[in-house]
Short mmCIF file of N, CA and C in Angstrom, two decimals:
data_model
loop_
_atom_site.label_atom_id
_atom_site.label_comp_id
_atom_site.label_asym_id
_atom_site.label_seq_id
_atom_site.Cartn_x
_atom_site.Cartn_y
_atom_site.Cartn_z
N UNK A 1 25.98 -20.71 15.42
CA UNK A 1 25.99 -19.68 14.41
C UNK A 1 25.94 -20.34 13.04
N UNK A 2 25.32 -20.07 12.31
CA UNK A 2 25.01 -20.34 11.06
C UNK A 2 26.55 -20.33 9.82
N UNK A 3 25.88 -20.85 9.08
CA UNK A 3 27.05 -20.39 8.01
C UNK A 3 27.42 -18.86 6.64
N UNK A 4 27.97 -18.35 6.90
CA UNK A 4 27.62 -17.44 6.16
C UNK A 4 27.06 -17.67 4.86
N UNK A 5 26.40 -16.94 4.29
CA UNK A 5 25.95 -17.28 2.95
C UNK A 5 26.12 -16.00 1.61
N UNK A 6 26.78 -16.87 0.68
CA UNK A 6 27.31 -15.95 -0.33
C UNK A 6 25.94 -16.06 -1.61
N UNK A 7 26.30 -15.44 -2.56
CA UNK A 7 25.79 -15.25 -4.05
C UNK A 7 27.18 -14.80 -4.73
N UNK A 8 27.09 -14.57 -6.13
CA UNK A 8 27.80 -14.35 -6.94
C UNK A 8 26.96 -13.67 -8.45
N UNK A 9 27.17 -12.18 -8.48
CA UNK A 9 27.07 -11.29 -9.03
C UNK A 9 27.27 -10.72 -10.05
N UNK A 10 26.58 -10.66 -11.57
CA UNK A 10 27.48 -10.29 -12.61
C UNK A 10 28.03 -8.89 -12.51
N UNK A 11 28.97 -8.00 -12.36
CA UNK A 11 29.36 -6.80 -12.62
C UNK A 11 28.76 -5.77 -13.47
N UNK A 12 28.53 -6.76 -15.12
CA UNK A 12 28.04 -6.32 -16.42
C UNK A 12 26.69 -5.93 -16.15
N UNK A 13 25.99 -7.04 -15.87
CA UNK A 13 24.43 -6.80 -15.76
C UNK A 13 23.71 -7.42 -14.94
N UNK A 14 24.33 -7.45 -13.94
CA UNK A 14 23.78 -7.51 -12.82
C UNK A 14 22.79 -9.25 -12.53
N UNK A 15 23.61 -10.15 -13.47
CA UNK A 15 22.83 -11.67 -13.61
C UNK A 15 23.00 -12.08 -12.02
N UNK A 16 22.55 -13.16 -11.06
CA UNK A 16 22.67 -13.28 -9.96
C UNK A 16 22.94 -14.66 -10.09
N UNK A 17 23.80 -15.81 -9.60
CA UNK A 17 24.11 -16.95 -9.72
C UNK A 17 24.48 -17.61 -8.44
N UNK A 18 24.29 -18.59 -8.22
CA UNK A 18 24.29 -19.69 -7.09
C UNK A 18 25.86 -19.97 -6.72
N UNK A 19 26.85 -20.37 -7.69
CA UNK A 19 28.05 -20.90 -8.00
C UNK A 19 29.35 -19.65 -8.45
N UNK A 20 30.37 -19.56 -8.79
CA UNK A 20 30.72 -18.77 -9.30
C UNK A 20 31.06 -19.65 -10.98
N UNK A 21 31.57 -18.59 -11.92
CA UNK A 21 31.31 -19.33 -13.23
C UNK A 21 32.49 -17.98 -13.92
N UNK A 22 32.96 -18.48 -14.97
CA UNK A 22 34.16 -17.37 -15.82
C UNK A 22 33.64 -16.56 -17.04
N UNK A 23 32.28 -16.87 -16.80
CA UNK A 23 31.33 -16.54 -17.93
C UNK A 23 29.99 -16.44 -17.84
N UNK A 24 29.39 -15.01 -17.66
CA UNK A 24 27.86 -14.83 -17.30
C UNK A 24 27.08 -15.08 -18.49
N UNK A 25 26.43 -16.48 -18.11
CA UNK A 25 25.34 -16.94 -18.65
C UNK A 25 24.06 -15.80 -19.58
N UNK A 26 23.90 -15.00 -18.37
CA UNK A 26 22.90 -14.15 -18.92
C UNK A 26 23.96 -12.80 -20.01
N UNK A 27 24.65 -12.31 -20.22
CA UNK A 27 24.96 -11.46 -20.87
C UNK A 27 26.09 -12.00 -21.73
N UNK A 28 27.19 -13.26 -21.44
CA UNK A 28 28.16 -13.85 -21.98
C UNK A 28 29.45 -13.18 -22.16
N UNK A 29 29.54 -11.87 -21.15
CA UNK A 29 30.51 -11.42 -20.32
C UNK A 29 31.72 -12.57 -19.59
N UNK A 30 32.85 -12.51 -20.09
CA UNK A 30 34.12 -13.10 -18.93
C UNK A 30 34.18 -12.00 -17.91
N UNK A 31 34.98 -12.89 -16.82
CA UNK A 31 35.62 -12.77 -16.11
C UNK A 31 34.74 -10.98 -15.27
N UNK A 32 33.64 -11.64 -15.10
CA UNK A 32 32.89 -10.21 -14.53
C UNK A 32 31.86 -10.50 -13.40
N UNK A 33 32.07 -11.95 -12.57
CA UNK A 33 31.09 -12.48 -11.90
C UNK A 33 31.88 -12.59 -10.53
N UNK A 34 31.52 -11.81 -9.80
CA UNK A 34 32.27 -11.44 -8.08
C UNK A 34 31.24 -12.06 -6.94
N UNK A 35 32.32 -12.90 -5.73
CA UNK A 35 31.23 -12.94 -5.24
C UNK A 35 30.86 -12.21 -4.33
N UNK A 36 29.72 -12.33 -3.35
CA UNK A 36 28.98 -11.11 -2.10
C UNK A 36 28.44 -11.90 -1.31
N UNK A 37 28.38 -11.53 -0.11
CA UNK A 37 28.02 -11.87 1.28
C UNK A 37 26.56 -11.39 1.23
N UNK A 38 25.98 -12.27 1.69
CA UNK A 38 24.24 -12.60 2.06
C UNK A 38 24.26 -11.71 3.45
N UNK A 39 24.02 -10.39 3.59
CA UNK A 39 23.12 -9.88 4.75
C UNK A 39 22.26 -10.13 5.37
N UNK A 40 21.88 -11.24 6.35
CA UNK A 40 20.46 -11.95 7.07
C UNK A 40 19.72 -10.63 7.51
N UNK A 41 18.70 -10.33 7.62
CA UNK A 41 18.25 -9.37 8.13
C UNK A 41 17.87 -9.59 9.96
N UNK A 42 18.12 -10.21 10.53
CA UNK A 42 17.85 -10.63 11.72
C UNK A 42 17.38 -11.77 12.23
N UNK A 43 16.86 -12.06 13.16
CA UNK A 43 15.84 -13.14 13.63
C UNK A 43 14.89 -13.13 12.64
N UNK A 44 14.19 -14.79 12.36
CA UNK A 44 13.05 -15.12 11.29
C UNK A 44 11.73 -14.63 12.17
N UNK A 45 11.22 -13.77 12.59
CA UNK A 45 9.70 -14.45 13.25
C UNK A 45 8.58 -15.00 12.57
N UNK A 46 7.79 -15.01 13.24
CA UNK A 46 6.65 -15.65 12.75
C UNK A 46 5.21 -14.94 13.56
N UNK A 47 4.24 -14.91 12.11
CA UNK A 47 3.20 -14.27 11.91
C UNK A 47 2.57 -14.51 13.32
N UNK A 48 2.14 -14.03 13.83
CA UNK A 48 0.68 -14.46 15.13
C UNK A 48 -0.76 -14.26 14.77
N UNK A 49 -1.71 -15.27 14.68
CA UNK A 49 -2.63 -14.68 14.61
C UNK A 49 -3.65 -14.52 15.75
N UNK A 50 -3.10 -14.41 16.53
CA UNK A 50 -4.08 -14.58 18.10
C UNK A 50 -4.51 -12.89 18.29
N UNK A 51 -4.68 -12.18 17.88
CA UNK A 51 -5.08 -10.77 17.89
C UNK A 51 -6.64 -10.60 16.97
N UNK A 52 -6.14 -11.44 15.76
CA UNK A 52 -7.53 -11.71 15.07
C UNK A 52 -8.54 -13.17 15.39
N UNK A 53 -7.93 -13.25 16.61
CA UNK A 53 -9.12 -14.91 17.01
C UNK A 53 -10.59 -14.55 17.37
N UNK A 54 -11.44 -15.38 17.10
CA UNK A 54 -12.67 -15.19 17.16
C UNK A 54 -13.12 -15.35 18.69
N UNK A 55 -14.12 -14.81 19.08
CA UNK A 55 -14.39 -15.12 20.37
C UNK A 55 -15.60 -16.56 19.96
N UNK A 56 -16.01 -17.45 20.94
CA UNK A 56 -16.30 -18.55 21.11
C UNK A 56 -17.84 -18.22 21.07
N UNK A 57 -18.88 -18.82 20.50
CA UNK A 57 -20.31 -18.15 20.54
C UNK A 57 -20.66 -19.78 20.73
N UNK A 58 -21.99 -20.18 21.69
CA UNK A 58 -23.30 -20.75 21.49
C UNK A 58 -23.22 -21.50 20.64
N UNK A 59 -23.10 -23.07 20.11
CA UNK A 59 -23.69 -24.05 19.20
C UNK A 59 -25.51 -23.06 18.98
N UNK A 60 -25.76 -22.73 19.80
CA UNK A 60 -27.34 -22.92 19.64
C UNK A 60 -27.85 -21.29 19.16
N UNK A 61 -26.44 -20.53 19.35
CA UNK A 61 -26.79 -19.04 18.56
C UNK A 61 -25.81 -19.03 17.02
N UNK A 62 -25.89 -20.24 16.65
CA UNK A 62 -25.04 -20.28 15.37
C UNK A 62 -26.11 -19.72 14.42
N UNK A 63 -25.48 -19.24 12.78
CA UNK A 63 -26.25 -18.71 12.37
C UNK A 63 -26.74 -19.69 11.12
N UNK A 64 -25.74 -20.91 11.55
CA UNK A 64 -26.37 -22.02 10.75
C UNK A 64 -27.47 -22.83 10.82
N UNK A 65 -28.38 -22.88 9.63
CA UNK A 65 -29.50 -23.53 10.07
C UNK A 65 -29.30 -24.71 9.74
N UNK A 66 -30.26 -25.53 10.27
CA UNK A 66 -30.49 -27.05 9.52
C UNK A 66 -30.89 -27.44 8.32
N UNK A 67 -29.88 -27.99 7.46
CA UNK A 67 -30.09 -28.32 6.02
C UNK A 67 -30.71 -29.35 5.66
N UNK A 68 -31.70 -29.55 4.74
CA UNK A 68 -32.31 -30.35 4.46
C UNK A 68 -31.46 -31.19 3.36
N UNK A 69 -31.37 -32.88 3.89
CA UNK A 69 -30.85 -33.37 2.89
C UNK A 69 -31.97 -34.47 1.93
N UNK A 70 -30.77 -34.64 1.28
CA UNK A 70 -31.44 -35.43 -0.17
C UNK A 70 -31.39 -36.90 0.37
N UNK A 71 -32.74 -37.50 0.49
CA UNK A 71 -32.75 -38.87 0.36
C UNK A 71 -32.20 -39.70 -1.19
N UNK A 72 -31.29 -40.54 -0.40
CA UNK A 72 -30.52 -41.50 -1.48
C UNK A 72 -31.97 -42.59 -1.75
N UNK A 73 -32.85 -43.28 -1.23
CA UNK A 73 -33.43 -44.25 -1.69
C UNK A 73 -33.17 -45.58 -1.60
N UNK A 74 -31.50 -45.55 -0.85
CA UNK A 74 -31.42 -46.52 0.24
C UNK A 74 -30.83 -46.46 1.01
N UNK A 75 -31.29 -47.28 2.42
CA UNK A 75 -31.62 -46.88 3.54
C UNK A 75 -29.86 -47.13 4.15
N UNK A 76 -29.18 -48.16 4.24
CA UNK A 76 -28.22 -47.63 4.54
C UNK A 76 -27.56 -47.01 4.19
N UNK A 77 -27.58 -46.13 3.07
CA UNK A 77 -26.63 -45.18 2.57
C UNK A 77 -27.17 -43.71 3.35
N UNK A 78 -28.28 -43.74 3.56
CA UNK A 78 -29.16 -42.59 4.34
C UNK A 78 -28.38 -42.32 5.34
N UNK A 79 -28.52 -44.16 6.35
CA UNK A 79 -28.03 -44.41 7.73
C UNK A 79 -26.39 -44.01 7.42
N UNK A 80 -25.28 -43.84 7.01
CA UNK A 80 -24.07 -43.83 7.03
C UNK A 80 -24.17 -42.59 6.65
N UNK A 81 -24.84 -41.71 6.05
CA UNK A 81 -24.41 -40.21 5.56
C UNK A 81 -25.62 -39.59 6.28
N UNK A 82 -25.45 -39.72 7.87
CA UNK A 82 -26.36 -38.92 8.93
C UNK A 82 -27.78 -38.75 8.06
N UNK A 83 -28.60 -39.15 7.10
CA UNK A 83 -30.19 -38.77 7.06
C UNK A 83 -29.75 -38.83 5.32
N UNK A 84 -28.93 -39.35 4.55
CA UNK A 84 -29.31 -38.46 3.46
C UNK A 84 -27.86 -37.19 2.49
N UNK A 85 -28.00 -37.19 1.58
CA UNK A 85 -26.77 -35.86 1.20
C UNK A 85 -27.45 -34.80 1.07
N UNK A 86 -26.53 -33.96 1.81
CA UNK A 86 -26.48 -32.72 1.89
C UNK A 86 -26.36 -31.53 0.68
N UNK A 87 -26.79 -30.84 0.27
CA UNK A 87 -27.15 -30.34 -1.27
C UNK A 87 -25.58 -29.23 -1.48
N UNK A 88 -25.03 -29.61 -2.21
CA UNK A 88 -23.77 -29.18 -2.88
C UNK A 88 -22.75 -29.42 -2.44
N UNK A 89 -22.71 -30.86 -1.63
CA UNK A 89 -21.80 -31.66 -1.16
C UNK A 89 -21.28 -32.19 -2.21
N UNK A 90 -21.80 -32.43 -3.06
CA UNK A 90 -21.00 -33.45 -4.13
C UNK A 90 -20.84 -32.87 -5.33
N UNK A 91 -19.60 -33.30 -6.20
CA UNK A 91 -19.34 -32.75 -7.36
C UNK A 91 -19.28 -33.42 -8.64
#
């Protein structure tokens, strides 16, 4: 079980503080800062996105075509960047 977890509350105007203190920072009110118990709202879950997954299509019904790249002008730089750069690859 966890630890409970507090805050501390100005009375006056409602400033919200980590610590307790004899003097609210935000309004400069004494002796008006109480503290309060943190209500967890339950278990944390977590998002799923397996409801919105894509189904799996074909390499060969992709709707990507083959891009023509830019010859560099030398040849191993061609050979290391598959043929050439690719047009708005670079910035």
């Amino acid at each position: 079980m966890s630890k409970a977890k507090s805050t501390f509350v100005c009375q006056s105007c409602g400033a919200i503080s980590v610590r307790w203190s004899g003097r609210c920072d935000a309004c400069g009110e004494w002796n008006t800062i109480v503290e309060e118990e943190v209500v967890e709202s339950g278990k944390h879950t977590r998002q799923s996105f397996k409801e919105q997954a894509a189904a799996p299509i074909p390499i060969t019904d992709s709707a990507q075509g083959v891009s023509t790249r830019l010859d560099i002008q030398l040849a191993e730089c061609n050979r290391v960047m598959g043929g050439g750069i690719v047009p708005g690859s670079l910035t």
